[in-house]
Amino acid sequence: MAKTVDFSKRVVNGQDEAGYIPTPRQQLAHDARERNILFGGAVGGGKSVCLVNDALTTCIKWTGCRVGIFRYELANFKRTTYNTLDEWVLSVENLVQKHNQQDHWIELCNGSRIVYGGLKPAESAAGDPFAVVKSLELARLYLDEVTDIPEKLYDFACTRINRVKGTNIYTNKLEFPKPRVLCSSNPSMGWVKTRWIDQKNRPGYRFIPSKVSDNPHLDASYEADLRTQWKDSPEMIEQLLEGDWDAVVDFEAIFPSNKLTEAMEVVDVPATEPVEFGVDVGAFGDDASVVVMRQGMKAKILLVRKGQATTDTTRQVIMLADEYHPQLIRVDTIGVGRGVYDQLFEQGHPVEEFIGGATPFDKRFRNRRAEAYWGLRNLIMAGKVSLPTSAESEYANMMMNEMGTIKYLQTES
């Protein structure tokens, strides 16, 4: 039987005419006042339902406004989030005035629109990662499985909200809805974990965890069946049923998160020789220049700087070299890193260039980068490496999350 909806009765709190009853966790997400909200955790926690209904409520409360709900890949959106959109919007009688399936927007009978789809540009976008996002003009934004979305794309997408007004049905005033980006995600390594989970109390950010047990609308056997299915994988139960972000394990990752955590807890590795620097040179903007030192098998983050000239990076590397006296300074010379390498070489420092795409010494690997990653993996898996802790550097968790997103693929030849 199709659902019907009365605009005057569509509310966030309690039950509405379409039958939406927010769980306590969903209600927290609806009530959150921060600009960046993550409703994340277990499978079956009601994340997509929360996003769709929050978007719908915005469209009803402010007539004539426009919101967007997306995943990164359009194909994934069609397989998942679209089904939720169909259930709670498209299947409701007298709610939808027009549905343009080609351009991916739904116009409600009060003139508000829900734009939907994927944020990843098509192959014809000539390499512009923001091609889809640039065309958006929205009041609010909803992102399902935000961990799939590149960090820079997320930041740019956030600039596309608070650009459309709507008429408030309670005050009859034309106004901007309070800006918000409501996201969902299962636990995963990467920039999302860094921003919402590791950087607690970050201004403008709110994390609302969810477990399977938080959703009373699921069939009683749902959780029991999954616990039986995953009985030999306790980490999957912690990650996907309990919504534990500290239990994230990606079996395709070169550096498994649990082993990275163990490497951060290794304290009996002495700071010995050789002393070497690794230098990754960033360009202007959000791209950071990073200097990491290894003393034997103990790693230390010496420098993280964003948006600076290569001459400044060179000067800082020289100052650090004068302090720590490295026997070798490896510089990633792809792009702007070449300038830093040349300056260090001209001044007589012991530099060596690292070209990730170069031919590996071991023919089993695709390139030097893959070979280096695998060598580090072997040391980490053997418990021979001590990685920086958050107590030693504010960037330690960020480094661990970025390392945890690097994946590998084994081929036949």
Tab-separated table of C-alpha atoms in Angstrom:
chain	number	residue	atom	x	y	z
A	1	MET	CA	0.000	0.000	0.000
A	2	ALA	CA	1.406	3.402	-0.971
A	3	LYS	CA	2.108	5.908	1.777
A	4	THR	CA	0.442	9.313	1.864
A	5	VAL	CA	1.704	12.475	3.492
A	6	ASP	CA	0.139	15.647	4.824
A	7	PHE	CA	2.640	18.534	4.790
A	8	SER	CA	1.140	20.067	7.900
A	9	LYS	CA	1.795	16.857	9.830
A	10	ARG	CA	5.271	16.059	8.524
A	11	VAL	CA	7.493	16.441	11.581
A	12	VAL	CA	10.892	15.217	12.708
A	13	ASN	CA	9.762	14.314	16.213
A	14	GLY	CA	7.457	11.347	16.531
A	15	GLN	CA	5.482	9.649	13.790
A	16	ASP	CA	4.361	11.379	10.619
A	17	GLU	CA	1.844	10.480	7.977
A	18	ALA	CA	4.475	8.525	6.027
A	19	GLY	CA	5.209	6.315	9.018
A	20	TYR	CA	8.693	7.583	9.867
A	21	ILE	CA	9.522	7.083	13.540
A	22	PRO	CA	13.082	8.244	14.255
A	23	THR	CA	15.163	6.070	16.548
A	24	PRO	CA	16.807	7.922	19.438
A	25	ARG	CA	20.088	7.976	17.472
A	26	GLN	CA	18.397	9.237	14.319
A	27	GLN	CA	16.705	11.910	16.417
A	28	LEU	CA	20.094	13.099	17.656
A	29	ALA	CA	21.194	13.497	14.035
A	30	HIS	CA	18.040	15.455	13.154
A	31	ASP	CA	18.484	17.743	16.152
A	32	ALA	CA	22.227	18.371	15.710
A	33	ARG	CA	23.092	22.023	15.090
A	34	GLU	CA	26.677	21.591	13.887
A	35	ARG	CA	27.436	22.248	10.226
A	36	ASN	CA	29.189	18.888	9.630
A	37	ILE	CA	27.386	15.856	11.070
A	38	LEU	CA	28.403	12.204	10.793
A	39	PHE	CA	25.828	9.544	11.623
A	40	GLY	CA	28.019	6.499	11.396
A	41	GLY	CA	28.584	2.998	12.577
A	42	ALA	CA	26.940	-0.359	12.143
A	43	VAL	CA	25.167	-1.865	9.178
A	44	GLY	CA	21.428	-1.702	9.697
A	45	GLY	CA	21.700	1.347	11.931
A	46	GLY	CA	19.228	3.337	9.823
A	47	LYS	CA	21.773	5.703	8.311
A	48	SER	CA	20.309	6.077	4.801
A	49	VAL	CA	16.768	6.324	6.158
A	50	CYS	CA	17.921	9.110	8.453
A	51	LEU	CA	19.518	11.049	5.600
A	52	VAL	CA	16.555	10.736	3.250
A	53	ASN	CA	14.021	11.735	5.886
A	54	ASP	CA	16.089	14.681	7.068
A	55	ALA	CA	16.327	15.872	3.463
A	56	LEU	CA	12.575	15.431	3.023
A	57	THR	CA	11.801	17.303	6.224
A	58	THR	CA	13.970	20.212	5.086
A	59	CYS	CA	12.101	20.329	1.768
A	60	ILE	CA	8.747	20.354	3.536
A	61	LYS	CA	9.625	22.904	6.210
A	62	TRP	CA	11.069	25.328	3.626
A	63	THR	CA	8.934	25.325	0.497
A	64	GLY	CA	10.723	26.016	-2.754
A	65	CYS	CA	14.159	25.094	-1.422
A	66	ARG	CA	16.583	22.550	-2.868
A	67	VAL	CA	18.724	19.872	-1.206
A	68	GLY	CA	21.070	17.210	-2.568
A	69	ILE	CA	21.650	13.602	-1.536
A	70	PHE	CA	24.569	11.717	-3.078
A	71	ARG	CA	27.080	8.925	-2.961
A	72	TYR	CA	30.421	9.097	-4.735
A	73	GLU	CA	29.642	6.473	-7.393
A	74	LEU	CA	26.327	6.807	-9.226
A	75	ALA	CA	26.132	3.020	-9.664
A	76	ASN	CA	26.403	2.521	-5.894
A	77	PHE	CA	23.752	5.180	-5.307
A	78	LYS	CA	21.330	3.393	-7.618
A	79	ARG	CA	21.905	0.058	-5.835
A	80	THR	CA	21.486	1.430	-2.317
A	81	THR	CA	20.423	4.972	-1.443
A	82	TYR	CA	18.006	5.242	-4.366
A	83	ASN	CA	15.944	2.394	-2.904
A	84	THR	CA	15.573	4.345	0.340
A	85	LEU	CA	14.667	7.473	-1.633
A	86	ASP	CA	12.062	5.470	-3.515
A	87	GLU	CA	10.535	4.098	-0.311
A	88	TRP	CA	10.286	7.360	1.618
A	89	VAL	CA	9.732	9.899	-1.184
A	90	LEU	CA	8.809	8.493	-4.582
A	91	SER	CA	6.323	5.948	-3.234
A	92	VAL	CA	4.404	8.466	-1.117
A	93	GLU	CA	1.077	9.473	-2.648
A	94	ASN	CA	0.536	13.154	-3.472
A	95	LEU	CA	4.103	14.047	-2.501
A	96	VAL	CA	6.006	14.118	-5.798
A	97	GLN	CA	5.006	16.520	-8.540
A	98	LYS	CA	7.694	15.595	-11.067
A	99	HIS	CA	10.592	13.149	-11.279
A	100	ASN	CA	13.290	13.826	-13.866
A	101	GLN	CA	15.185	10.555	-13.968
A	102	GLN	CA	17.614	11.724	-16.652
A	103	ASP	CA	18.827	14.779	-14.737
A	104	HIS	CA	18.306	13.132	-11.341
A	105	TRP	CA	15.947	15.460	-9.481
A	106	ILE	CA	12.620	15.098	-7.729
A	107	GLU	CA	10.243	18.044	-7.414
A	108	LEU	CA	7.770	17.871	-4.560
A	109	CYS	CA	4.250	19.283	-4.759
A	110	ASN	CA	5.333	22.363	-2.765
A	111	GLY	CA	8.044	23.281	-5.283
A	112	SER	CA	11.014	21.980	-3.274
A	113	ARG	CA	13.528	19.756	-5.037
A	114	ILE	CA	15.739	16.834	-4.079
A	115	VAL	CA	18.743	16.470	-6.371
A	116	TYR	CA	20.413	13.055	-6.218
A	117	GLY	CA	23.054	10.803	-7.761
A	118	GLY	CA	26.832	10.418	-7.796
A	119	LEU	CA	29.505	13.080	-7.274
A	120	LYS	CA	32.220	11.285	-9.249
A	121	PRO	CA	32.670	12.987	-12.627
A	122	ALA	CA	32.170	11.085	-15.850
A	123	GLU	CA	35.135	10.026	-17.971
A	124	SER	CA	34.366	12.960	-20.295
A	125	ALA	CA	35.005	15.523	-17.544
A	126	ALA	CA	38.632	15.960	-18.713
A	127	GLY	CA	40.138	15.205	-15.332
A	128	ASP	CA	38.191	17.812	-13.348
A	129	PRO	CA	37.316	16.095	-10.022
A	130	PHE	CA	34.825	18.863	-9.174
A	131	ALA	CA	32.912	18.757	-12.480
A	132	VAL	CA	29.656	17.489	-10.930
A	133	VAL	CA	29.860	19.493	-7.717
A	134	LYS	CA	30.450	22.821	-9.466
A	135	SER	CA	26.917	22.821	-10.853
A	136	LEU	CA	25.235	22.387	-7.469
A	137	GLU	CA	23.300	25.170	-5.736
A	138	LEU	CA	21.778	23.747	-2.554
A	139	ALA	CA	20.346	24.610	0.823
A	140	ARG	CA	21.646	21.451	2.498
A	141	LEU	CA	23.733	18.430	1.523
A	142	TYR	CA	23.404	14.739	2.405
A	143	LEU	CA	26.239	12.281	1.705
A	144	ASP	CA	25.765	8.534	2.059
A	145	GLU	CA	28.952	6.508	2.750
A	146	VAL	CA	31.041	9.659	2.883
A	147	THR	CA	34.255	7.636	3.341
A	148	ASP	CA	34.099	6.835	-0.392
A	149	ILE	CA	34.348	10.553	-1.225
A	150	PRO	CA	37.817	12.157	-1.555
A	151	GLU	CA	38.529	14.711	1.136
A	152	LYS	CA	39.093	17.634	-1.241
A	153	LEU	CA	35.853	16.856	-3.049
A	154	TYR	CA	34.010	16.888	0.280
A	155	ASP	CA	35.468	20.273	1.177
A	156	PHE	CA	34.472	21.731	-2.180
A	157	ALA	CA	30.978	20.215	-1.977
A	158	CYS	CA	30.492	21.971	1.372
A	159	THR	CA	30.809	25.318	-0.426
A	160	ARG	CA	27.677	24.520	-2.446
A	161	ILE	CA	25.254	24.680	0.506
A	162	ASN	CA	23.542	27.723	2.051
A	163	ARG	CA	22.952	29.039	-1.481
A	164	VAL	CA	19.178	28.458	-1.838
A	165	LYS	CA	16.364	30.000	0.196
A	166	GLY	CA	12.949	28.565	1.026
A	167	THR	CA	9.790	29.869	2.602
A	168	ASN	CA	9.489	28.735	6.224
A	169	ILE	CA	6.021	27.185	6.607
A	170	TYR	CA	5.837	28.304	10.250
A	171	THR	CA	6.869	31.951	9.809
A	172	ASN	CA	6.054	32.425	6.108
A	173	LYS	CA	9.446	34.125	5.734
A	174	LEU	CA	11.867	33.548	2.858
A	175	GLU	CA	15.125	32.443	4.471
A	176	PHE	CA	18.161	30.212	4.253
A	177	PRO	CA	17.733	26.961	6.207
A	178	LYS	CA	20.510	26.589	8.764
A	179	PRO	CA	23.405	25.100	6.737
A	180	ARG	CA	24.227	21.470	7.396
A	181	VAL	CA	26.019	18.570	5.736
A	182	LEU	CA	24.651	15.322	7.147
A	183	CYS	CA	26.788	12.277	6.320
A	184	SER	CA	26.639	8.559	6.948
A	185	SER	CA	29.307	5.877	6.952
A	186	ASN	CA	30.323	2.494	8.234
A	187	PRO	CA	33.605	2.591	10.194
A	188	SER	CA	36.579	2.973	7.879
A	189	MET	CA	40.135	4.263	7.890
A	190	GLY	CA	40.865	7.588	6.255
A	191	TRP	CA	40.151	11.300	6.479
A	192	VAL	CA	36.611	10.854	7.835
A	193	LYS	CA	37.914	8.996	10.876
A	194	THR	CA	40.553	11.670	11.376
A	195	ARG	CA	38.054	14.544	11.321
A	196	TRP	CA	35.104	13.135	13.227
A	197	ILE	CA	36.475	10.344	15.411
A	198	ASP	CA	40.093	11.163	16.245
A	199	GLN	CA	39.781	14.949	16.466
A	200	LYS	CA	37.252	15.033	19.271
A	201	ASN	CA	35.344	18.272	19.878
A	202	ARG	CA	36.452	19.757	16.561
A	203	PRO	CA	34.446	22.995	16.113
A	204	GLY	CA	31.533	22.629	13.717
A	205	TYR	CA	31.672	18.795	13.721
A	206	ARG	CA	29.395	16.267	15.429
A	207	PHE	CA	29.670	12.483	15.458
A	208	ILE	CA	26.640	10.367	16.352
A	209	PRO	CA	27.493	6.648	16.631
A	210	SER	CA	25.007	3.901	15.877
A	211	LYS	CA	24.765	0.181	16.550
A	212	VAL	CA	22.476	-2.462	15.123
A	213	SER	CA	20.829	-2.690	18.548
A	214	ASP	CA	19.931	1.035	18.301
A	215	ASN	CA	17.440	0.303	15.495
A	216	PRO	CA	14.201	-1.207	16.880
A	217	HIS	CA	12.661	-1.390	13.380
A	218	LEU	CA	14.868	-4.287	12.256
A	219	ASP	CA	13.642	-7.860	12.255
A	220	ALA	CA	14.507	-9.569	15.521
A	221	SER	CA	16.684	-12.141	13.733
A	222	TYR	CA	18.794	-9.581	11.801
A	223	GLU	CA	21.523	-9.087	14.403
A	224	ALA	CA	21.534	-12.723	15.512
A	225	ASP	CA	21.980	-13.945	11.942
A	226	LEU	CA	24.938	-11.613	11.345
A	227	ARG	CA	26.588	-12.598	14.617
A	228	THR	CA	26.309	-16.236	13.558
A	229	GLN	CA	27.647	-15.477	10.092
A	230	TRP	CA	30.637	-13.546	11.486
A	231	LYS	CA	31.294	-15.719	14.555
A	232	ASP	CA	34.833	-16.418	13.348
A	233	SER	CA	35.536	-12.732	12.635
A	234	PRO	CA	35.191	-10.825	15.911
A	235	GLU	CA	36.673	-7.720	14.288
A	236	MET	CA	33.760	-7.624	11.805
A	237	ILE	CA	31.277	-7.877	14.668
A	238	GLU	CA	32.974	-4.989	16.463
A	239	GLN	CA	33.243	-2.909	13.313
A	240	LEU	CA	29.954	-3.583	11.513
A	241	LEU	CA	27.558	-4.560	14.321
A	242	GLU	CA	28.905	-2.546	17.229
A	243	GLY	CA	29.985	0.365	15.027
A	244	ASP	CA	33.421	0.497	16.669
A	245	TRP	CA	35.728	2.781	14.668
A	246	ASP	CA	38.754	1.533	16.590
A	247	ALA	CA	38.135	-1.991	15.301
A	248	VAL	CA	38.434	-1.099	11.624
A	249	VAL	CA	40.122	-3.852	9.624
A	250	ASP	CA	40.480	-3.728	5.852
A	251	PHE	CA	41.789	-7.022	4.544
A	252	GLU	CA	42.884	-5.392	1.264
A	253	ALA	CA	44.972	-2.764	3.067
A	254	ILE	CA	48.743	-2.998	2.807
A	255	PHE	CA	48.971	-1.791	6.400
A	256	PRO	CA	46.155	-3.373	8.480
A	257	SER	CA	44.815	-0.903	11.027
A	258	ASN	CA	45.294	-3.246	13.965
A	259	LYS	CA	48.975	-3.653	13.066
A	260	LEU	CA	49.377	0.114	12.705
A	261	THR	CA	47.889	0.531	16.164
A	262	GLU	CA	50.282	-2.078	17.527
A	263	ALA	CA	53.216	-0.279	15.868
A	264	MET	CA	52.198	2.939	17.636
A	265	GLU	CA	52.303	1.069	20.933
A	266	VAL	CA	55.806	-0.381	20.457
A	267	VAL	CA	58.034	1.300	23.055
A	268	ASP	CA	61.091	-0.957	23.195
A	269	VAL	CA	62.542	0.050	19.813
A	270	PRO	CA	65.645	2.167	20.459
A	271	ALA	CA	66.346	5.343	18.473
A	272	THR	CA	69.577	4.181	16.797
A	273	GLU	CA	71.267	4.499	13.426
A	274	PRO	CA	70.874	4.922	10.557
A	275	VAL	CA	69.247	8.350	10.793
A	276	GLU	CA	67.364	9.150	7.589
A	277	PHE	CA	64.796	11.715	6.430
A	278	GLY	CA	61.892	11.130	4.086
A	279	VAL	CA	60.627	14.335	2.463
A	280	ASP	CA	57.313	14.653	0.626
A	281	VAL	CA	56.974	18.139	-0.843
A	282	GLY	CA	53.497	19.634	-1.153
A	283	ALA	CA	52.328	22.360	-3.500
A	284	PHE	CA	50.315	25.391	-2.437
A	285	GLY	CA	46.839	25.008	-0.928
A	286	ASP	CA	45.903	22.069	1.287
A	287	ASP	CA	48.756	19.879	0.017
A	288	ALA	CA	51.189	19.490	2.905
A	289	SER	CA	54.958	19.188	2.923
A	290	VAL	CA	55.997	16.438	5.335
A	291	VAL	CA	59.343	15.432	6.820
A	292	VAL	CA	59.581	12.120	8.667
A	293	MET	CA	62.744	10.843	10.343
A	294	ARG	CA	63.675	7.282	11.091
A	295	GLN	CA	66.259	6.487	13.740
A	296	GLY	CA	66.901	2.807	13.243
A	297	MET	CA	63.357	1.405	13.308
A	298	LYS	CA	61.813	4.300	15.231
A	299	ALA	CA	59.842	6.888	13.216
A	300	LYS	CA	59.225	10.508	14.141
A	301	ILE	CA	57.235	13.228	12.382
A	302	LEU	CA	59.414	16.334	12.226
A	303	LEU	CA	57.423	18.674	10.017
A	304	VAL	CA	53.963	19.125	8.505
A	305	ARG	CA	53.346	22.424	6.689
A	306	LYS	CA	50.603	23.374	4.258
A	307	GLY	CA	50.608	25.997	1.542
A	308	GLN	CA	54.241	27.068	1.551
A	309	ALA	CA	56.863	27.681	-1.115
A	310	THR	CA	59.476	25.048	-1.882
A	311	THR	CA	62.203	27.470	-0.763
A	312	ASP	CA	60.621	27.486	2.708
A	313	THR	CA	60.495	23.696	2.728
A	314	THR	CA	64.163	23.505	1.716
A	315	ARG	CA	65.140	25.927	4.480
A	316	GLN	CA	63.228	23.899	7.076
A	317	VAL	CA	64.782	20.609	5.930
A	318	ILE	CA	68.249	22.162	6.235
A	319	MET	CA	67.498	23.385	9.771
A	320	LEU	CA	66.299	19.900	10.761
A	321	ALA	CA	69.360	18.316	9.128
A	322	ASP	CA	71.621	20.590	11.178
A	323	GLU	CA	69.847	19.359	14.312
A	324	TYR	CA	69.596	15.611	13.614
A	325	HIS	CA	72.494	15.006	11.164
A	326	PRO	CA	70.832	12.435	8.851
A	327	GLN	CA	73.043	10.157	6.785
A	328	LEU	CA	70.496	10.263	3.966
A	329	ILE	CA	67.625	12.521	2.897
A	330	ARG	CA	65.193	10.890	0.478
A	331	VAL	CA	63.060	13.369	-1.460
A	332	ASP	CA	60.016	12.505	-3.565
A	333	THR	CA	61.099	14.320	-6.713
A	334	ILE	CA	57.885	13.981	-8.676
A	335	GLY	CA	56.453	17.465	-9.286
A	336	VAL	CA	57.542	20.309	-7.014
A	337	GLY	CA	59.785	18.004	-4.981
A	338	ARG	CA	62.450	18.244	-7.682
A	339	GLY	CA	63.201	21.826	-6.719
A	340	VAL	CA	63.826	20.905	-3.080
A	341	TYR	CA	66.075	18.026	-4.120
A	342	ASP	CA	68.142	20.259	-6.415
A	343	GLN	CA	68.621	22.913	-3.738
A	344	LEU	CA	69.687	20.357	-1.130
A	345	PHE	CA	72.057	18.698	-3.602
A	346	GLU	CA	73.672	22.000	-4.559
A	347	GLN	CA	74.344	22.754	-0.894
A	348	GLY	CA	76.074	19.425	-0.352
A	349	HIS	CA	73.467	17.547	1.664
A	350	PRO	CA	73.289	13.719	1.347
A	351	VAL	CA	70.169	13.549	-0.804
A	352	GLU	CA	68.659	10.752	-2.845
A	353	GLU	CA	65.653	11.067	-5.125
A	354	PHE	CA	62.690	8.761	-4.798
A	355	ILE	CA	60.539	8.187	-7.882
A	356	GLY	CA	57.543	6.065	-7.003
A	357	GLY	CA	56.836	5.044	-10.601
A	358	ALA	CA	60.382	3.911	-11.314
A	359	THR	CA	61.297	0.309	-12.132
A	360	PRO	CA	61.501	-1.768	-8.917
A	361	PHE	CA	64.551	-3.774	-7.901
A	362	ASP	CA	62.289	-6.780	-7.256
A	363	LYS	CA	60.330	-7.624	-10.407
A	364	ARG	CA	57.414	-8.969	-8.357
A	365	PHE	CA	56.282	-5.393	-7.789
A	366	ARG	CA	54.758	-2.956	-10.226
A	367	ASN	CA	57.002	-0.019	-9.249
A	368	ARG	CA	59.311	1.347	-6.565
A	369	ARG	CA	56.423	2.713	-4.517
A	370	ALA	CA	54.737	-0.695	-4.253
A	371	GLU	CA	58.082	-2.274	-3.398
A	372	ALA	CA	58.754	0.259	-0.628
A	373	TYR	CA	55.243	-0.123	0.789
A	374	TRP	CA	55.592	-3.891	0.936
A	375	GLY	CA	58.970	-3.680	2.619
A	376	LEU	CA	57.496	-1.447	5.322
A	377	ARG	CA	54.521	-3.763	5.638
A	378	ASN	CA	56.786	-6.723	6.384
A	379	LEU	CA	58.534	-4.769	9.142
A	380	ILE	CA	55.255	-3.590	10.671
A	381	MET	CA	53.715	-7.075	10.548
A	382	ALA	CA	56.806	-8.414	12.322
A	383	GLY	CA	56.471	-5.790	15.057
A	384	LYS	CA	59.882	-4.278	14.303
A	385	VAL	CA	58.752	-0.663	13.696
A	386	SER	CA	57.766	2.005	16.195
A	387	LEU	CA	55.369	4.581	14.679
A	388	PRO	CA	54.678	8.029	16.191
A	389	THR	CA	51.877	8.289	18.746
A	390	SER	CA	49.313	11.046	19.130
A	391	ALA	CA	51.162	12.099	22.282
A	392	GLU	CA	54.301	12.686	20.196
A	393	SER	CA	52.610	14.410	17.256
A	394	GLU	CA	49.146	15.793	16.543
A	395	TYR	CA	49.495	14.340	13.030
A	396	ALA	CA	50.112	10.742	14.131
A	397	ASN	CA	46.488	9.588	13.828
A	398	MET	CA	46.162	11.347	10.483
A	399	MET	CA	49.247	9.506	9.232
A	400	MET	CA	47.893	6.173	10.470
A	401	ASN	CA	44.517	6.742	8.792
A	402	GLU	CA	46.138	7.649	5.482
A	403	MET	CA	48.385	4.595	5.635
A	404	GLY	CA	45.349	2.444	6.404
A	405	THR	CA	43.633	3.428	3.151
A	406	ILE	CA	46.452	2.186	0.890
A	407	LYS	CA	45.371	-1.068	-0.725
A	408	TYR	CA	47.115	-3.737	-2.747
A	409	LEU	CA	46.169	-6.177	-5.475
A	410	GLN	CA	47.922	-9.430	-6.230
A	411	THR	CA	47.955	-10.505	-9.875
A	412	GLU	CA	48.785	-13.798	-11.540
A	413	SER	CA	51.997	-12.536	-13.141
